[in-house]
């Protein structure tokens, strides 16, 4: 199975995507989707991406819910900042935080989460010093933001540890 | 406007509510581009349009076509998935590019390399 | 009654999306720097895609969906290319 589908999750995603694009569940579509997943899986194998293993699916699901709740809250907060921007100028600023994540994929996921949250934007990660520079729109309380990043980091570490 | 009136009342109101709410969210996000004062602040605005607006309008579209054509294949999920996955990549890269350019031109208020400070940006 | 509410709310949301596109266009024209223009272009792509989706809802036609998806894909690739171009560093406007 591993020789045919080196990245089962990727192949499955591609199959689902193909079926959604075609809007059909005909055997032909499923066959082409499987072939597509297989071929692109081999291509990905040639690219040698950093491999990491997902542990604790339940913890990952809880983390996803947590992130969605944070994004909704942050959406509302940033919307109110924009609407009040002419009266109360936003107190924005740069922050740095030390990270302790080894896994490349975990770092990439953290970058996506932080940028997808409207209040925070990922700017630069220094690999040697292991510090992350990010920008915050509502800099009322620096410690709250640092604590949020630390919370994400702890969760990702738990999910991605080897 | 011919087909939308075939929707049952509850679905019509749900679709309209989601559509209005999503459009308003998108408008607020784009308004942020005008009202915030520098690039790093503006970087936060489009994420409202992408995360909030796209999801709400796609939900409206899903609901509309699911009830109208009674099909349960949600291809709008592809758009939601694609937009939520790709926008952070674009914005993070753009933020890095902006930081690089500002450092290169030695603008004020941009954090130096290897020097942790949390100065307010004032360009 | 319901018909009137639907007509007006779809129209109103399209007007709001149009205003959002106008905001992004203003930022593209105004600048002041290249990164702002690219950010606004990315927003414009997303707004155009949402506008197409709302046209799809209005006319109950799924053909708009493919266009919306293509705009999303092309917008992503274009913004990434522009951002990469800025990263090179030699290009100062």
Short mmCIF file of C-alpha atoms in Angstrom, two decimals:
data_model
loop_
_atom_site.label_atom_id
_atom_site.label_comp_id
_atom_site.label_asym_id
_atom_site.label_seq_id
_atom_site.Cartn_x
_atom_site.Cartn_y
_atom_site.Cartn_z
CA UNK A 1 0.00 0.00 0.00
CA UNK A 2 2.83 2.36 0.91
CA UNK A 3 4.55 1.77 -2.44
CA UNK A 4 1.40 2.67 -4.33
CA UNK A 5 0.36 5.54 -2.11
CA UNK A 6 3.42 7.02 -0.38
CA UNK A 7 1.32 9.85 1.10
CA UNK A 8 -2.12 8.37 1.84
CA UNK A 9 -3.54 11.63 3.25
CA UNK A 10 -2.44 13.64 0.20
CA UNK A 11 -3.84 11.04 -2.21
CA UNK A 12 -7.14 10.97 -0.35
CA UNK A 13 -7.37 14.78 -0.43
CA UNK A 14 -6.66 14.80 -4.16
CA UNK A 15 -9.31 12.14 -4.77
CA UNK A 16 -11.92 14.11 -2.81
CA UNK A 17 -10.93 17.30 -4.63
CA UNK A 18 -11.24 15.60 -8.02
CA UNK A 19 -14.68 14.19 -7.16
CA UNK A 20 -15.87 17.60 -5.94
CA UNK A 21 -14.62 19.28 -9.11
CA UNK A 22 -16.36 16.74 -11.31
CA UNK A 23 -19.43 16.63 -9.07
CA UNK A 24 -19.89 12.96 -9.72
CA UNK A 25 -19.38 9.64 -8.00
CA UNK A 26 -19.14 7.65 -11.24
CA UNK A 27 -16.61 4.75 -11.26
CA UNK A 28 -14.65 6.51 -14.04
CA UNK A 29 -14.15 9.64 -11.97
CA UNK A 30 -13.10 7.62 -8.93
CA UNK A 31 -10.59 5.69 -11.06
CA UNK A 32 -9.06 8.84 -12.54
CA UNK A 33 -8.96 10.41 -9.07
CA UNK A 34 -7.11 7.37 -7.69
CA UNK A 35 -4.59 7.45 -10.55
CA UNK A 36 -4.13 11.19 -10.02
CA UNK A 37 -3.54 10.69 -6.28
CA UNK A 38 -1.05 7.92 -6.97
CA UNK A 39 0.97 9.80 -9.62
CA UNK A 40 1.09 13.05 -7.65
CA UNK A 41 2.06 11.05 -4.55
CA UNK A 42 5.08 9.72 -6.45
CA UNK A 43 5.94 13.21 -7.67
CA UNK A 44 5.78 14.46 -4.07
CA UNK A 45 8.10 11.61 -3.05
CA UNK A 46 10.69 12.95 -5.51
CA UNK A 47 10.51 16.39 -3.85
CA UNK A 48 11.59 14.95 -0.46
CA UNK A 49 9.36 17.06 1.78
CA UNK A 50 10.00 17.03 5.52
CA UNK A 51 8.01 14.13 6.92
CA UNK A 52 6.20 14.34 10.18
CA UNK A 53 3.67 12.13 11.80
CA UNK A 54 0.38 13.23 13.21
CA UNK A 55 -0.26 11.94 16.68
CA UNK A 56 -3.37 12.23 18.76
CA UNK A 57 -6.11 12.95 16.28
CA UNK A 58 -8.43 13.91 19.13
CA UNK A 59 -6.00 16.53 20.41
CA UNK A 60 -5.64 17.86 16.86
CA UNK A 61 -9.41 18.18 16.50
CA UNK A 62 -9.66 20.04 19.80
CA UNK A 63 -6.83 22.34 18.71
CA UNK A 64 -8.65 23.03 15.42
CA UNK A 65 -11.82 24.03 17.29
CA UNK A 66 -9.76 26.25 19.60
CA UNK A 67 -8.15 27.97 16.59
CA UNK A 68 -11.51 28.50 14.87
CA UNK A 69 -12.91 30.10 18.04
CA UNK A 70 -9.84 32.35 18.25
CA UNK A 71 -10.22 33.36 14.61
CA UNK A 72 -13.87 34.28 15.06
CA UNK A 73 -13.10 36.32 18.17
CA UNK A 74 -10.19 38.03 16.43
CA UNK A 75 -12.36 38.78 13.37
CA UNK A 76 -14.82 40.67 15.55
CA UNK A 77 -12.05 42.49 17.42
CA UNK A 78 -10.27 43.61 14.25
CA UNK A 79 -13.54 44.64 12.60
CA UNK A 80 -14.31 46.90 15.55
CA UNK A 81 -10.77 48.35 15.41
CA UNK A 82 -11.20 49.18 11.72
CA UNK A 83 -14.58 50.78 12.30
CA UNK A 84 -13.19 52.91 15.12
CA UNK A 85 -9.91 53.66 13.34
CA UNK A 86 -10.59 57.37 12.69
CA UNK A 87 -11.42 58.14 16.32
CA UNK A 88 -9.13 55.74 18.17
CA UNK A 89 -5.96 54.99 16.20
CA UNK A 90 -4.86 51.37 16.48
CA UNK A 91 -1.93 50.67 18.76
CA UNK A 92 0.02 48.31 16.55
CA UNK A 93 3.52 47.02 17.03
CA UNK A 94 6.14 44.34 16.49
CA UNK A 95 6.73 41.58 18.98
CA UNK A 96 9.30 38.82 19.25
CA UNK A 97 8.84 35.50 20.91
CA UNK A 98 11.17 32.52 21.42
CA UNK A 99 9.93 29.33 19.83
CA UNK A 100 10.99 25.79 20.51
CA UNK A 101 9.51 23.92 17.53
CA UNK A 102 11.78 21.58 15.59
CA UNK A 103 9.31 20.15 13.10
CA UNK A 104 9.18 22.03 9.79
CA UNK A 105 5.55 21.21 9.18
CA UNK A 106 4.55 22.35 12.64
CA UNK A 107 6.28 25.68 11.98
CA UNK A 108 4.49 26.02 8.65
CA UNK A 109 1.16 25.29 10.30
CA UNK A 110 1.87 27.84 13.04
CA UNK A 111 2.67 30.43 10.35
CA UNK A 112 -0.61 29.72 8.56
CA UNK A 113 -2.64 29.88 11.76
CA UNK A 114 -1.06 33.14 12.90
CA UNK A 115 -1.52 34.82 9.55
CA UNK A 116 -5.07 33.54 9.16
CA UNK A 117 -5.96 35.11 12.51
CA UNK A 118 -6.70 38.75 11.65
CA UNK A 119 -5.03 40.20 14.74
CA UNK A 120 -1.57 38.73 14.20
CA UNK A 121 0.74 38.51 11.19
CA UNK A 122 3.79 36.27 10.91
CA UNK A 123 6.79 38.22 9.62
CA UNK A 124 10.06 36.41 10.13
CA UNK A 125 11.44 33.34 11.84
CA UNK A 126 15.12 33.35 12.70
CA UNK A 127 16.29 29.74 12.45
CA UNK A 128 19.54 30.15 14.34
CA UNK A 129 18.25 32.15 17.27
CA UNK A 130 14.84 30.45 17.14
CA UNK A 131 12.96 33.68 17.55
CA UNK A 132 9.85 34.69 15.73
CA UNK A 133 9.09 38.27 14.76
CA UNK A 134 5.40 39.03 14.34
CA UNK A 135 3.15 42.04 14.09
CA UNK A 136 0.11 42.65 16.27
CA UNK A 137 -2.68 45.06 15.44
CA UNK A 138 -4.01 45.55 18.95
CA UNK A 139 -1.01 45.86 21.23
CA UNK A 140 -2.83 46.51 24.50
CA UNK A 141 -1.20 43.73 26.37
CA UNK A 142 1.97 42.11 25.06
CA UNK A 143 1.89 39.23 27.49
CA UNK A 144 -1.51 38.05 26.29
CA UNK A 145 -0.21 37.67 22.73
CA UNK A 146 2.95 35.92 23.84
CA UNK A 147 0.86 33.56 25.97
CA UNK A 148 -1.39 32.82 22.96
CA UNK A 149 1.59 31.92 20.77
CA UNK A 150 3.01 29.77 23.57
CA UNK A 151 -0.33 27.98 23.86
CA UNK A 152 -0.34 27.21 20.12
CA UNK A 153 3.26 26.07 20.33
CA UNK A 154 2.54 23.67 23.17
CA UNK A 155 -0.44 22.20 21.32
CA UNK A 156 1.52 21.78 18.07
CA UNK A 157 4.40 20.18 19.93
CA UNK A 158 2.04 17.68 21.46
CA UNK A 159 0.43 16.91 18.09
CA UNK A 160 3.62 16.66 16.03
CA UNK A 161 6.11 15.11 18.48
CA UNK A 162 7.91 11.99 17.26
CA UNK B 1 -34.01 36.75 -9.90
CA UNK B 2 -36.38 34.13 -11.26
CA UNK B 3 -35.12 31.05 -9.43
CA UNK B 4 -34.44 32.47 -5.99
CA UNK B 5 -38.13 32.92 -5.33
CA UNK B 6 -38.59 29.14 -5.65
CA UNK B 7 -36.76 28.76 -2.33
CA UNK B 8 -38.87 28.07 0.73
CA UNK B 9 -39.13 31.12 2.98
CA UNK B 10 -36.75 29.92 5.71
CA UNK B 11 -34.04 29.07 3.18
CA UNK B 12 -34.50 32.36 1.33
CA UNK B 13 -34.04 34.35 4.53
CA UNK B 14 -31.06 32.25 5.61
CA UNK B 15 -29.39 32.69 2.21
CA UNK B 16 -30.03 36.45 2.20
CA UNK B 17 -28.83 36.85 5.78
CA UNK B 18 -25.61 34.93 5.15
CA UNK B 19 -25.01 36.82 1.91
CA UNK B 20 -25.56 40.23 3.50
CA UNK B 21 -23.45 39.39 6.51
CA UNK B 22 -20.64 38.03 4.36
CA UNK B 23 -20.68 41.06 2.06
CA UNK B 24 -20.60 43.39 5.07
CA UNK B 25 -17.64 41.49 6.53
CA UNK B 26 -15.80 41.74 3.22
CA UNK B 27 -16.53 45.45 3.03
CA UNK B 28 -15.14 46.01 6.53
CA UNK B 29 -12.01 44.06 5.59
CA UNK B 30 -11.45 46.15 2.47
CA UNK B 31 -12.24 49.34 4.36
CA UNK B 32 -9.35 48.42 6.61
CA UNK B 33 -7.05 48.94 3.62
CA UNK B 34 -8.14 52.58 3.56
CA UNK B 35 -8.41 53.38 7.23
CA UNK B 36 -5.35 51.80 8.80
CA UNK B 37 -2.24 53.89 8.66
CA UNK B 38 0.76 51.81 7.58
CA UNK B 39 1.57 48.64 5.67
CA UNK B 40 1.98 46.30 8.62
CA UNK B 41 -1.40 47.37 9.98
CA UNK B 42 -3.04 46.98 6.60
CA UNK B 43 -1.65 43.46 6.38
CA UNK B 44 -4.29 42.43 8.93
CA UNK B 45 -7.28 43.74 7.02
CA UNK B 46 -7.66 41.29 4.09
CA UNK B 47 -7.73 38.28 6.40
CA UNK B 48 -11.17 39.39 7.59
CA UNK B 49 -12.42 39.36 4.01
CA UNK B 50 -10.91 35.96 3.34
CA UNK B 51 -11.74 34.12 6.52
CA UNK B 52 -15.08 35.70 7.39
CA UNK B 53 -16.50 36.89 4.08
CA UNK B 54 -15.55 33.90 1.95
CA UNK B 55 -16.88 31.37 4.42
CA UNK B 56 -20.21 33.17 4.91
CA UNK B 57 -20.85 33.75 1.19
CA UNK B 58 -19.85 30.18 0.33
CA UNK B 59 -22.24 28.95 3.04
CA UNK B 60 -25.00 31.02 1.43
CA UNK B 61 -24.18 29.54 -1.97
CA UNK B 62 -24.10 25.99 -0.59
CA UNK B 63 -27.43 26.40 1.14
CA UNK B 64 -29.01 27.98 -1.92
CA UNK B 65 -27.99 25.27 -4.37
CA UNK B 66 -28.53 22.45 -1.90
CA UNK B 67 -32.16 23.45 -1.44
CA UNK B 68 -32.81 24.51 -5.05
CA UNK B 69 -31.37 21.49 -6.81
CA UNK B 70 -31.50 19.14 -3.81
CA UNK B 71 -27.94 17.99 -4.40
CA UNK B 72 -25.57 17.43 -1.54
CA UNK B 73 -22.24 17.82 -3.29
CA UNK B 74 -20.68 20.95 -1.90
CA UNK B 75 -18.12 22.14 -4.39
CA UNK B 76 -18.02 25.53 -2.66
CA UNK B 77 -16.00 23.71 -0.01
CA UNK B 78 -13.18 23.69 -2.57
CA UNK B 79 -13.15 27.49 -2.68
CA UNK B 80 -13.24 27.75 1.11
CA UNK B 81 -10.43 25.23 1.46
CA UNK B 82 -8.35 26.83 -1.25
CA UNK B 83 -8.76 30.41 -0.04
CA UNK B 84 -8.17 29.65 3.63
CA UNK B 85 -5.07 27.63 2.80
CA UNK B 86 -3.51 30.01 0.29
CA UNK B 87 -4.17 33.48 1.71
CA UNK B 88 -1.93 33.06 4.80
CA UNK B 89 0.90 31.94 2.49
CA UNK B 90 0.53 35.05 0.32
CA UNK B 91 0.29 37.41 3.27
CA UNK B 92 3.22 35.90 5.16
CA UNK B 93 5.39 36.13 2.04
CA UNK B 94 4.27 39.70 1.41
CA UNK B 95 5.06 40.62 5.02
CA UNK B 96 8.55 39.17 4.65
CA UNK B 97 9.08 41.04 1.38
CA UNK B 98 7.95 44.31 2.96
CA UNK B 99 10.23 43.78 5.95
CA UNK B 100 13.15 43.04 3.63
CA UNK B 101 12.54 46.17 1.57
CA UNK B 102 12.11 48.40 4.62
CA UNK B 103 15.36 47.11 6.10
CA UNK B 104 17.13 47.53 2.80
CA UNK B 105 16.08 51.17 2.59
CA UNK B 106 16.69 51.67 6.33
CA UNK B 107 13.25 52.94 7.13
CA UNK B 108 12.52 54.06 10.67
CA UNK B 109 10.48 51.98 13.04
CA UNK B 110 11.23 48.63 11.44
CA UNK B 111 12.91 46.12 13.75
CA UNK B 112 16.55 45.46 12.84
CA UNK B 113 17.80 42.01 12.21
CA UNK B 114 18.92 40.11 15.34
CA UNK B 115 17.75 42.86 17.62
CA UNK B 116 14.62 42.08 19.55
CA UNK B 117 12.70 45.28 20.16
CA UNK B 118 9.04 46.07 20.11
CA UNK B 119 9.09 49.56 18.77
CA UNK B 120 6.04 51.08 17.20
CA UNK B 121 6.27 51.43 13.44
CA UNK B 122 5.97 55.03 12.29
CA UNK B 123 6.34 55.37 8.57
CA UNK C 1 -42.97 40.36 0.25
CA UNK C 2 -40.36 37.62 0.37
CA UNK C 3 -39.51 38.33 -3.27
CA UNK C 4 -38.92 41.98 -2.51
CA UNK C 5 -36.70 41.15 0.48
CA UNK C 6 -34.63 38.73 -1.59
CA UNK C 7 -34.23 41.16 -4.47
CA UNK C 8 -33.11 43.96 -2.25
CA UNK C 9 -30.79 41.99 -0.02
CA UNK C 10 -28.98 40.41 -2.97
CA UNK C 11 -28.68 43.82 -4.60
CA UNK C 12 -27.45 45.39 -1.36
CA UNK C 13 -24.81 42.74 -0.85
CA UNK C 14 -23.59 43.21 -4.41
CA UNK C 15 -23.35 46.94 -3.82
CA UNK C 16 -21.31 46.28 -0.67
CA UNK C 17 -18.98 43.94 -2.55
CA UNK C 18 -18.62 46.60 -5.26
CA UNK C 19 -17.68 49.17 -2.61
CA UNK C 20 -15.15 46.73 -1.22
CA UNK C 21 -13.63 46.39 -4.69
CA UNK C 22 -13.55 50.18 -4.97
CA UNK C 23 -11.63 50.42 -1.67
CA UNK C 24 -9.07 47.93 -2.98
CA UNK C 25 -8.80 49.79 -6.29
CA UNK C 26 -8.24 53.07 -4.47
CA UNK C 27 -5.41 51.48 -2.51
CA UNK C 28 -3.89 50.13 -5.74
CA UNK C 29 -3.98 53.57 -7.33
CA UNK C 30 -2.79 55.41 -4.24
CA UNK C 31 0.05 53.14 -3.16
CA UNK C 32 2.20 54.55 -1.62
CA UNK C 33 4.55 51.60 -2.04
CA UNK C 34 4.62 48.43 -4.12
CA UNK C 35 3.79 46.07 -1.25
CA UNK C 36 0.59 47.97 -0.52
CA UNK C 37 -0.46 47.71 -4.14
CA UNK C 38 0.11 43.97 -4.17
CA UNK C 39 -1.81 43.54 -0.93
CA UNK C 40 -4.70 45.52 -2.42
CA UNK C 41 -4.54 43.48 -5.63
CA UNK C 42 -4.85 40.29 -3.62
CA UNK C 43 -7.87 41.72 -1.81
CA UNK C 44 -9.34 42.77 -5.14
CA UNK C 45 -9.04 39.20 -6.44
CA UNK C 46 -10.84 37.83 -3.39
CA UNK C 47 -13.57 40.48 -3.65
CA UNK C 48 -14.06 39.75 -7.36
CA UNK C 49 -14.36 36.06 -6.58
CA UNK C 50 -17.01 36.74 -3.93
CA UNK C 51 -18.84 39.01 -6.38
CA UNK C 52 -18.97 36.17 -8.90
CA UNK C 53 -20.32 33.82 -6.22
CA UNK C 54 -23.07 36.32 -5.44
CA UNK C 55 -23.90 36.54 -9.16
CA UNK C 56 -24.14 32.76 -9.10
CA UNK C 57 -26.61 32.89 -6.20
CA UNK C 58 -28.59 35.64 -7.91
CA UNK C 59 -29.03 33.81 -11.19
CA UNK C 60 -29.09 30.32 -9.62
CA UNK C 61 -26.45 29.27 -12.11
CA UNK C 62 -23.48 27.08 -11.14
CA UNK C 63 -21.41 28.17 -14.13
CA UNK C 64 -20.09 31.11 -12.10
CA UNK C 65 -18.50 28.71 -9.64
CA UNK C 66 -15.78 27.58 -12.06
CA UNK C 67 -14.88 31.19 -12.84
CA UNK C 68 -14.67 31.99 -9.13
CA UNK C 69 -12.36 29.03 -8.53
CA UNK C 70 -10.12 30.01 -11.45
CA UNK C 71 -9.91 33.60 -10.18
CA UNK C 72 -8.93 32.31 -6.74
CA UNK C 73 -6.18 30.11 -8.21
CA UNK C 74 -4.80 32.77 -10.55
CA UNK C 75 -4.94 35.43 -7.84
CA UNK C 76 -2.91 33.26 -5.49
CA UNK C 77 -0.23 32.52 -8.08
CA UNK C 78 -0.03 36.17 -9.17
CA UNK C 79 0.31 37.49 -5.61
CA UNK C 80 2.99 34.92 -4.77
CA UNK C 81 4.91 35.85 -7.92
CA UNK C 82 4.73 39.56 -7.10
CA UNK C 83 5.80 39.01 -3.49
CA UNK C 84 8.72 36.85 -4.65
CA UNK C 85 9.68 39.60 -7.08
CA UNK C 86 9.83 42.13 -4.25
CA UNK C 87 12.00 39.78 -2.19
CA UNK C 88 14.79 39.88 -4.76
CA UNK C 89 15.75 43.27 -3.35
CA UNK C 90 17.22 44.88 -6.46
CA UNK C 91 13.88 46.17 -7.56
CA UNK C 92 13.23 49.52 -5.93
CA UNK C 93 10.38 51.41 -7.48
#
